[in-house]
PDB file of C-alpha atoms in Angstrom:
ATOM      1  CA  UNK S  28      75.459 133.372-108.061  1.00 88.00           C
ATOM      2  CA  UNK S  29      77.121 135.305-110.731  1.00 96.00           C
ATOM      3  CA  UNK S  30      76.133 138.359-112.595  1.00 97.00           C
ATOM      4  CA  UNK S  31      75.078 138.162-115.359  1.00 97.00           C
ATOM      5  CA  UNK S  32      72.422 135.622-113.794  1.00 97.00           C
ATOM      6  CA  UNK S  33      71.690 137.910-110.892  1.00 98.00           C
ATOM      7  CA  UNK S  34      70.706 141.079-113.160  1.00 98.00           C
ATOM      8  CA  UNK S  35      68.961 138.644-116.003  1.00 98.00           C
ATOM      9  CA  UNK S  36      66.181 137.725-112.527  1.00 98.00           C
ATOM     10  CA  UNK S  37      66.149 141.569-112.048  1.00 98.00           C
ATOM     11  CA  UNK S  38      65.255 143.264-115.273  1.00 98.00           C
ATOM     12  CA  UNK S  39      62.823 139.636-115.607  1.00 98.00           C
ATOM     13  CA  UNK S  40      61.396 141.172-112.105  1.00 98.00           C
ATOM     14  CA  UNK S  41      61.266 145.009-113.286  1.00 98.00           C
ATOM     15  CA  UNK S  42      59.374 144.214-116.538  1.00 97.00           C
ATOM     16  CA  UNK S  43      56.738 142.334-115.275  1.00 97.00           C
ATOM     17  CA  UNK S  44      56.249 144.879-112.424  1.00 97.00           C
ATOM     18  CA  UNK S  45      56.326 147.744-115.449  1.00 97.00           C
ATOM     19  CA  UNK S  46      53.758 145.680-116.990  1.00 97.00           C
ATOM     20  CA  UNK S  47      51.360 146.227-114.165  1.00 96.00           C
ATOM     21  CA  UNK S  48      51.819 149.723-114.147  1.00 96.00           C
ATOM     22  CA  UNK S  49      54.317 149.320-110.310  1.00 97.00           C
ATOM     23  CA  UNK S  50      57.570 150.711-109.325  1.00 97.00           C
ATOM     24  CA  UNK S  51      59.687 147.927-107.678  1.00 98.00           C
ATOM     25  CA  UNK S  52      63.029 147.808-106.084  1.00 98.00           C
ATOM     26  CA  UNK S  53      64.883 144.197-106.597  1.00 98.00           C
ATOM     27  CA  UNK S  54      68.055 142.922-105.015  1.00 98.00           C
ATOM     28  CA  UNK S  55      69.315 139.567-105.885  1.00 98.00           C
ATOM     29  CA  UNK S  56      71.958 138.033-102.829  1.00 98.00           C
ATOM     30  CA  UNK S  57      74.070 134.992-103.121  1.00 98.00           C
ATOM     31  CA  UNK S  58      73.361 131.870-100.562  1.00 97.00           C
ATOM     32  CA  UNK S  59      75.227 133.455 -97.407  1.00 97.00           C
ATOM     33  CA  UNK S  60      72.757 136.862 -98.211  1.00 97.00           C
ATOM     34  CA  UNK S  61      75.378 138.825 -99.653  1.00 98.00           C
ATOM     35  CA  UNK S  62      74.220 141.513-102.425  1.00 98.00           C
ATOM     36  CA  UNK S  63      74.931 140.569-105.872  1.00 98.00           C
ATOM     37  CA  UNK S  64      72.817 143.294-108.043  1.00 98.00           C
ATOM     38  CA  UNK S  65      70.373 145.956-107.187  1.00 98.00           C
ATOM     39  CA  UNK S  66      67.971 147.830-109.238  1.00 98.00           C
ATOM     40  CA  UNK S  67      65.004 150.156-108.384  1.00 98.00           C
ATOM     41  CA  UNK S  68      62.655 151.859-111.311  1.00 96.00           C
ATOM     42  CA  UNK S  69      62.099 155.215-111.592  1.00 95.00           C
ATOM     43  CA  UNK S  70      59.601 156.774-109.370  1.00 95.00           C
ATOM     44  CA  UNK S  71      60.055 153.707-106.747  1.00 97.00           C
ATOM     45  CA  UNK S  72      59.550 154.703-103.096  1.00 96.00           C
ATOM     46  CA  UNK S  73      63.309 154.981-101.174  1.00 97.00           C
ATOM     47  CA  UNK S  74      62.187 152.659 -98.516  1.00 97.00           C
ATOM     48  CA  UNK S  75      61.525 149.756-100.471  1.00 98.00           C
ATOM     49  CA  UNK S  76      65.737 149.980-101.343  1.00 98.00           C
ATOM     50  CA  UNK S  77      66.430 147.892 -98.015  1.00 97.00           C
ATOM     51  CA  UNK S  78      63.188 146.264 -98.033  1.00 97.00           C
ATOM     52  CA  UNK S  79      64.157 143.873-101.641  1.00 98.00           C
ATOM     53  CA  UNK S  80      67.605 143.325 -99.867  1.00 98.00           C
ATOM     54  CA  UNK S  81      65.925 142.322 -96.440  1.00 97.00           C
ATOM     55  CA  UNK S  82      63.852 140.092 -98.212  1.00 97.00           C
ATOM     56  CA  UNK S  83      66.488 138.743-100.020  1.00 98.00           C
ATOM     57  CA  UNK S  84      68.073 138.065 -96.931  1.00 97.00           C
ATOM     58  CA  UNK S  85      65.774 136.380 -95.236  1.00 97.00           C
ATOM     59  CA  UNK S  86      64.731 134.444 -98.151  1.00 97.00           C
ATOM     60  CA  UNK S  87      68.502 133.179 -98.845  1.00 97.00           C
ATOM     61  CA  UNK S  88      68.734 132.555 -95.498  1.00 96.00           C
ATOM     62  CA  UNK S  89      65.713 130.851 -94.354  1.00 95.00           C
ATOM     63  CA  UNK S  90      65.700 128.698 -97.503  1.00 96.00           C
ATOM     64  CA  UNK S  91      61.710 129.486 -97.907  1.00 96.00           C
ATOM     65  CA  UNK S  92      60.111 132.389 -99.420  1.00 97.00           C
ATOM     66  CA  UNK S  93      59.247 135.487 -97.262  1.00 97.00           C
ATOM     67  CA  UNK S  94      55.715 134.714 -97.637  1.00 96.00           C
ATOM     68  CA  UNK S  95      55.808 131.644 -96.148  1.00 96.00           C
ATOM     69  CA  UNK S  96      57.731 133.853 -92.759  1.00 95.00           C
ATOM     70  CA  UNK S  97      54.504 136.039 -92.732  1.00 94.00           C
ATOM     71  CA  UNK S  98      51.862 133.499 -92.814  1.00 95.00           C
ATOM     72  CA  UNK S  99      53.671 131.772 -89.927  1.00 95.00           C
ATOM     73  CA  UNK S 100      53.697 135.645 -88.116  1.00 95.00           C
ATOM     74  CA  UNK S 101      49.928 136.030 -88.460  1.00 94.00           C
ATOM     75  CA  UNK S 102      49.177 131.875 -87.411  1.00 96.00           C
ATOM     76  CA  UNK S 103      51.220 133.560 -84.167  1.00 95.00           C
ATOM     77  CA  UNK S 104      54.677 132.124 -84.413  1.00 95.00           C
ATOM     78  CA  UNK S 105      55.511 135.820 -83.434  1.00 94.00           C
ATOM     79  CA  UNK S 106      59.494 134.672 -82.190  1.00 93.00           C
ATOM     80  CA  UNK S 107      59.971 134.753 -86.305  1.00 92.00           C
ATOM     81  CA  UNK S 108      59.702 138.464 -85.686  1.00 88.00           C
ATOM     82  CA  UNK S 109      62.764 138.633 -83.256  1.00 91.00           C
ATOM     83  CA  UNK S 110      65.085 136.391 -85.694  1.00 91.00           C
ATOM     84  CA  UNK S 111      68.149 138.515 -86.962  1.00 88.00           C
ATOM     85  CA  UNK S 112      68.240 139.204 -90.977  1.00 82.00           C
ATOM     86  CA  UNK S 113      64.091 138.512 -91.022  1.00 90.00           C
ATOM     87  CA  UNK S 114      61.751 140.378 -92.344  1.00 94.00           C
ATOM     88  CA  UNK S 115      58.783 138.374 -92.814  1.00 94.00           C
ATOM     89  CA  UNK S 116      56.377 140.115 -95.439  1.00 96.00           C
ATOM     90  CA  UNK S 117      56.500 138.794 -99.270  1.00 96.00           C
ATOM     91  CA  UNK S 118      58.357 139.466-101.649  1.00 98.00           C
ATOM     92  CA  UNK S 119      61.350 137.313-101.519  1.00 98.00           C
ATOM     93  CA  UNK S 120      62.336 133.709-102.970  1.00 98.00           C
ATOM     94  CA  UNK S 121      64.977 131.495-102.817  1.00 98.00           C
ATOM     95  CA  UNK S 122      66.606 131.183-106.402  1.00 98.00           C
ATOM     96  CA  UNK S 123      67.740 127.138-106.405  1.00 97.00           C
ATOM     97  CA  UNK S 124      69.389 125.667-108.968  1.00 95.00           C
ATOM     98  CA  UNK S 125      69.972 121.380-109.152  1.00 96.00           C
ATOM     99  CA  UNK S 126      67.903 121.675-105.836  1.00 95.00           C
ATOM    100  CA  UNK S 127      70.303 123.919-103.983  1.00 96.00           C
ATOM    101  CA  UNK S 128      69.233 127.530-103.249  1.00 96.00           C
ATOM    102  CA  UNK S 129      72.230 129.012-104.515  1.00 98.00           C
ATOM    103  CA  UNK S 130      70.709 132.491-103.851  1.00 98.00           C
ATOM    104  CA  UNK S 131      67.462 134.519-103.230  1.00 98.00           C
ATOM    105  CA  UNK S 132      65.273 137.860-105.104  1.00 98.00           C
ATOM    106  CA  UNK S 133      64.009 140.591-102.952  1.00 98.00           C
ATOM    107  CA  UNK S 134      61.390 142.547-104.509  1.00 98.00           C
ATOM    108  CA  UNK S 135      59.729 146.098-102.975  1.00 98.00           C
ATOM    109  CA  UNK S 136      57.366 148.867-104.111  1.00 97.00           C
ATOM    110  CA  UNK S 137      53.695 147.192-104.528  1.00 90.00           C
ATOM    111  CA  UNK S 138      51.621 145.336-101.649  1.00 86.00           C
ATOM    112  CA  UNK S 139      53.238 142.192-100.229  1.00 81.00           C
ATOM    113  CA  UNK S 140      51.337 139.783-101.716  1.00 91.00           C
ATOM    114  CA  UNK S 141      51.870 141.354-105.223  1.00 95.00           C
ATOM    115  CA  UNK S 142      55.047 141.758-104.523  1.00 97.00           C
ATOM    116  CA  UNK S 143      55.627 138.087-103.150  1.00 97.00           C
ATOM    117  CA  UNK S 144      53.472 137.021-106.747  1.00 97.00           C
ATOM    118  CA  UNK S 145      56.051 139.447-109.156  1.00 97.00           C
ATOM    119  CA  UNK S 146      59.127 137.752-107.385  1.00 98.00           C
ATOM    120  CA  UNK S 147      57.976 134.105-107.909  1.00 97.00           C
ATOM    121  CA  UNK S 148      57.613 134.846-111.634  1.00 98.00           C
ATOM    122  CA  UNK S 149      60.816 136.460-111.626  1.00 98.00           C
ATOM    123  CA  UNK S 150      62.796 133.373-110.401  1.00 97.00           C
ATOM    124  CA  UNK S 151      60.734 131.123-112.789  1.00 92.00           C
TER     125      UNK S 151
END
């Protein structure tokens, strides 16, 4: 993941989350879940700072979106819970390229589902 890539998926991330009137925090990590790029908007809460980059994580990790991790928590697969680098709320998905994830977006600041929603279009 270079970059220039990395921060073109962020500012994608932070204008469609200005559009709706939300302020995000977004971390894009290469495959092993390292950081590449972090940005937060003015006026974002502090806690959702290691939120996007636990997402991004898990997401880059997992090779699924974070979503998918917290609709598996609530069907009662709770043992997802205990995995290390997991946090299983929405918000963060795999960025593939030539069908290999090559990386993953975090995103933090609205509700998880809008937050799992703004990340998808991000990586699109």
């Amino acid at each position: 993941m270079q970059l220039t890539m990395a921060l073109t998926y962020i500012d994608k991330a932070l204008h469609l989350a200005r559009e709706r009137g939300l302020h995000v925090a977004v971390a894009v990590v290469d495959s092993g879940g390292h950081l590449v790029a972090f940005k937060k908007d003015d006026g974002t809460q502090l806690g959702s700072i290691e939120l996007a980059l636990l997402k991004a994580r898990t997401s880059a990790l997992f090779l699924r979106p974070t979503e998918a991790m917290e609709t598996a928590l609530h069907a009662g697969k709770t043992m997802i819970a205990t995995l290390p680098n997991m946090l299983p709320a929405g918000g963060g998905v795999p960025i593939v390229m030539n069908g290999t994830v090559i990386g993953a977006l975090g995103l933090s600041g609205g509700e998880g589902e809008t937050d799992a929603r703004l990340a998808e279009a991000a990586v699109l």
